[in-house]
XYZ file of C-alpha atoms in Angstrom:
276
model
C 7.314 -6.903 25.488
C 10.758 -8.510 25.321
C 10.515 -9.805 21.768
C 12.383 -7.522 19.366
C 12.696 -7.578 15.589
C 14.799 -5.741 13.028
C 12.297 -3.291 11.510
C 14.517 -2.349 8.577
C 15.009 -5.998 7.661
C 11.332 -6.830 7.822
C 10.438 -3.654 5.957
C 12.525 -4.940 3.044
C 10.411 -8.112 2.986
C 7.172 -6.126 2.622
C 7.077 -6.771 -1.125
C 6.629 -10.504 -0.509
C 3.040 -11.819 -0.457
C 1.408 -11.301 2.950
C 0.852 -15.021 3.511
C 4.509 -15.778 2.793
C 5.628 -13.040 5.188
C 3.457 -14.548 7.908
C 4.909 -18.012 7.282
C 8.460 -16.691 7.479
C 7.647 -14.773 10.649
C 6.234 -17.875 12.337
C 9.545 -19.638 11.766
C 11.473 -16.536 12.801
C 9.612 -16.321 16.112
C 10.160 -20.010 16.756
C 13.933 -19.602 16.427
C 14.205 -15.919 17.459
C 17.196 -15.602 15.156
C 17.665 -12.707 12.741
C 19.935 -14.854 10.603
C 17.122 -17.313 9.964
C 15.202 -14.952 7.684
C 17.686 -14.720 4.838
C 18.389 -18.439 4.893
C 14.693 -19.225 4.592
C 14.278 -17.156 1.436
C 14.515 -18.886 -1.927
C 16.756 -17.450 -4.625
C 13.611 -16.449 -6.543
C 12.309 -14.565 -3.505
C 15.601 -12.720 -3.085
C 15.446 -11.653 -6.726
C 11.792 -10.640 -6.289
C 12.640 -8.438 -3.314
C 15.407 -6.672 -5.250
C 13.140 -6.096 -8.260
C 10.158 -4.976 -6.230
C 11.656 -2.888 -3.453
C 8.968 -0.461 -2.305
C 9.284 3.206 -1.401
C 6.747 4.069 1.295
C 7.566 7.788 1.437
C 4.285 8.907 -0.136
C 2.355 6.682 2.258
C 4.227 8.123 5.258
C 3.614 11.680 4.067
C -0.146 10.931 4.020
C 0.022 9.947 7.686
C 0.477 6.235 7.103
C 2.582 4.054 9.360
C 4.045 0.572 9.416
C 3.094 -1.129 12.680
C 5.514 -3.900 13.570
C 4.800 -6.931 15.753
C 6.828 -5.537 18.656
C 5.317 -2.012 18.529
C 3.032 -0.897 21.368
C 0.188 -0.192 18.909
C 0.273 -3.680 17.391
C -3.039 -5.379 18.346
C -2.299 -7.492 21.413
C -4.602 -10.418 20.605
C -3.292 -10.648 17.045
C 0.012 -11.856 18.484
C -1.753 -15.044 19.611
C -2.974 -16.356 16.252
C -1.346 -18.793 13.854
C 0.603 -16.997 11.109
C 0.369 -13.571 12.693
C 1.537 -10.741 10.378
C 5.012 -9.381 11.169
C 3.811 -5.935 10.136
C 0.669 -3.996 9.309
C 0.096 -0.833 7.308
C -2.177 1.683 8.999
C -3.709 5.140 8.789
C -5.658 7.060 11.386
C -6.111 6.897 15.154
C -3.694 4.127 16.152
C -4.672 4.258 19.832
C -7.886 2.432 18.883
C -5.791 -0.686 18.219
C -5.070 -0.874 21.952
C -8.777 -1.166 22.866
C -10.713 -4.372 23.372
C -12.697 -4.864 20.173
C -15.781 -6.686 18.936
C -15.882 -7.559 15.229
C -19.233 -6.989 13.510
C -19.744 -8.857 10.231
C -22.518 -10.338 8.118
C -23.949 -10.747 4.664
C -23.095 -8.643 1.625
C -26.726 -8.971 0.452
C -28.553 -7.244 3.281
C -32.261 -7.267 3.916
C -34.057 -4.467 5.815
C -34.069 -6.611 8.978
C -30.308 -7.222 8.792
C -29.608 -3.540 8.218
C -31.727 -2.539 11.221
C -30.034 -5.166 13.403
C -26.558 -4.090 12.311
C -27.272 -0.434 13.073
C -28.785 -1.328 16.462
C -25.820 -3.433 17.585
C -23.193 -1.066 16.201
C -24.778 1.852 18.048
C -24.906 -0.093 21.292
C -21.379 -1.460 21.106
C -19.885 1.938 20.290
C -21.471 3.322 23.461
C -19.915 0.505 25.507
C -16.375 -0.031 26.786
C -15.573 -2.018 23.637
C -14.397 -0.692 20.312
C -15.900 -1.938 17.041
C -14.014 -3.560 14.173
C -15.245 -4.451 10.692
C -14.190 -4.654 7.047
C -14.862 -2.572 3.946
C -17.209 -4.651 1.798
C -20.700 -3.632 0.720
C -23.572 -4.803 2.877
C -23.085 -5.380 6.605
C -19.542 -4.010 6.787
C -20.473 -0.804 4.980
C -23.480 -0.388 7.277
C -21.239 -0.732 10.336
C -18.886 1.907 8.933
C -21.677 4.352 8.079
C -23.309 3.888 11.479
C -20.003 4.476 13.251
C -19.315 7.541 11.083
C -22.553 9.106 12.327
C -21.368 8.452 15.896
C -17.920 9.981 15.511
C -16.185 7.303 13.467
C -13.889 5.808 16.121
C -13.763 2.379 14.514
C -11.108 -0.106 13.380
C -11.398 -1.210 9.753
C -9.449 -4.050 8.109
C -8.817 -3.533 4.391
C -8.652 -6.269 1.745
C -6.219 -4.200 -0.340
C -3.536 -1.559 0.032
C -4.392 1.988 1.135
C -3.852 3.435 -2.338
C -6.214 0.900 -3.944
C -9.193 0.970 -1.589
C -11.828 -1.682 -2.298
C -14.656 -1.469 -3.133
C -14.241 1.819 -4.966
C -17.744 3.016 -4.095
C -16.705 3.114 -0.411
C -13.525 5.136 -1.009
C -14.897 8.433 0.351
C -16.379 6.649 3.371
C -13.049 4.985 4.175
C -11.146 8.240 3.797
C -13.603 9.821 6.252
C -13.132 6.919 8.678
C -9.354 7.500 8.658
C -9.908 10.992 10.126
C -11.218 9.598 13.423
C -10.863 5.816 13.198
C -8.058 3.642 11.855
C -7.674 1.486 8.750
C -5.173 -1.377 8.746
C -4.054 -3.987 6.242
C -1.337 -6.555 5.571
C -0.881 -5.266 2.033
C 1.533 -2.628 0.781
C -0.126 0.689 -0.186
C -0.262 0.042 -3.946
C -1.535 -3.550 -3.715
C -4.846 -3.922 -5.573
C -7.678 -6.064 -4.241
C -7.574 -9.772 -5.010
C -10.405 -12.130 -4.018
C -7.801 -14.425 -2.448
C -7.153 -11.708 0.122
C -10.608 -12.176 1.664
C -9.594 -15.367 3.457
C -6.371 -13.794 4.697
C -8.375 -10.815 5.934
C -10.823 -13.100 7.747
C -8.197 -14.370 10.164
C -7.397 -10.744 11.092
C -11.042 -9.741 11.517
C -11.406 -12.422 14.162
C -7.849 -12.465 15.489
C -7.728 -8.813 16.531
C -10.954 -8.919 18.556
C -12.334 -10.486 21.735
C -15.374 -11.755 19.885
C -17.203 -11.854 16.552
C -20.824 -10.768 16.118
C -22.725 -12.026 13.071
C -25.831 -9.945 12.405
C -27.203 -11.740 9.325
C -25.919 -14.414 6.937
C -27.195 -17.053 4.532
C -25.915 -20.620 4.314
C -22.357 -20.807 2.976
C -22.019 -17.013 3.120
C -18.561 -15.467 3.118
C -18.801 -14.131 6.679
C -18.935 -17.716 7.961
C -15.238 -18.048 7.156
C -14.455 -15.342 9.718
C -16.564 -17.228 12.247
C -14.594 -20.393 11.482
C -11.351 -18.563 12.215
C -12.884 -17.137 15.399
C -13.612 -20.664 16.653
C -10.069 -21.798 15.818
C -8.657 -18.740 17.620
C -10.810 -19.338 20.703
C -12.824 -16.139 20.275
C -16.419 -15.711 21.398
C -19.029 -16.018 18.625
C -22.322 -14.126 18.915
C -25.207 -14.475 16.473
C -28.415 -12.495 16.066
C -31.391 -14.707 15.121
C -33.375 -13.796 12.023
C -36.611 -14.565 10.257
C -37.159 -18.360 10.183
C -38.830 -17.991 6.778
C -35.843 -16.184 5.238
C -32.988 -18.043 3.548
C -30.907 -14.967 4.309
C -30.728 -15.975 7.978
C -30.114 -19.692 7.470
C -26.358 -19.450 8.061
C -26.894 -17.546 11.308
C -29.405 -20.118 12.549
C -27.027 -22.970 11.723
C -24.387 -21.358 13.927
C -26.829 -20.985 16.819
C -27.705 -24.680 16.571
C -23.983 -25.479 16.578
C -23.465 -23.620 19.851
C -22.863 -19.948 19.007
C -24.261 -17.557 21.598
C -27.640 -16.112 20.637
C -27.911 -12.390 21.431
C -30.844 -10.011 21.121
C -29.190 -6.755 22.187
C -25.699 -5.233 22.492
C -25.696 -5.404 26.287
C -25.760 -9.185 26.134
C -22.500 -9.104 24.165
C -20.876 -6.745 26.661
C -22.089 -8.614 29.747
C -20.757 -11.928 28.456
C -17.215 -10.679 29.191
C -18.018 -9.691 32.780
C -18.105 -13.252 34.111
C-alpha cells in the first residue's frame, strides 16, 4: 500500500490510551501529514508521553512485535473501520492475520447446548478456507480457544489487556499455548492491565478484522451483542445459531434473527454465504 507512517513517532505515542491513539490516527490519515500529530497533542499529553515512555525490549525478546497500519501483516479489513488502531501488539503466527477470518462469539454463561454448538461450528470453520477469530473471556470465547487448540491452535485471538497482564488469569496457560501456533493481538501495551472499559474497544476489533461474526448463544442484553452492533455498522455479515425457545439464554440470539441476522445451522452455511 502507498500509505506510509513514521513508526518511531507512532511508537512513542503507544503510552497514550488506545482510544486516543485511534482518534489521533483518524485525523492523521485525513491530512496525511506527519506534522499534524504533534500539533494535535495537548500539553498534558506531551508531558504524559515523556513520563510514561515505554521500553518494549522484554516484549520483543519474547517474540512480540508491533504491527503498524502500513505493515503487510496488519489485518486488511481493519483498515476500513472508523477509528482504526495505528498499531497493534502481537505474539505468535502473524501470517494468520492475512487470512479471511470469521469471528465466533457468544455468552459468558454457557449452557450445554451453547457449548456443543460452539465446538461444532469452530471445528467446521477451522477445516474450511476461513480462519477463526475470538477473544479471551470465559464461556464461548474460551470454548473456541480450547476447541482450536485441540485442532492445532491456528487461531487469531484479540486480548482485552496487554500481553504481560493476560485476562482472565485462569486462561493464561491456554493463551500462552495458543501463541505457539496461533496469534494474539491487542491495542494495549504489554504491561496494561485489564479494564472493563476495554471490552467495548475490543468489540470493534473483533468484528472489524473479520468478514463476518457468528453468534452461537446469547441472552438478551448480553455483552456479545455489542460486537454484533459494531459488525452491522462495519457492514460485516452476521450469523446466528438458533437456540431453545424455552431458554432465556438464547433470547438475544433469537432477537437478532428476527431483526434480519442470517440463521445458520451448520458451518458450511457460513462458508457458502461468501461464495455468491
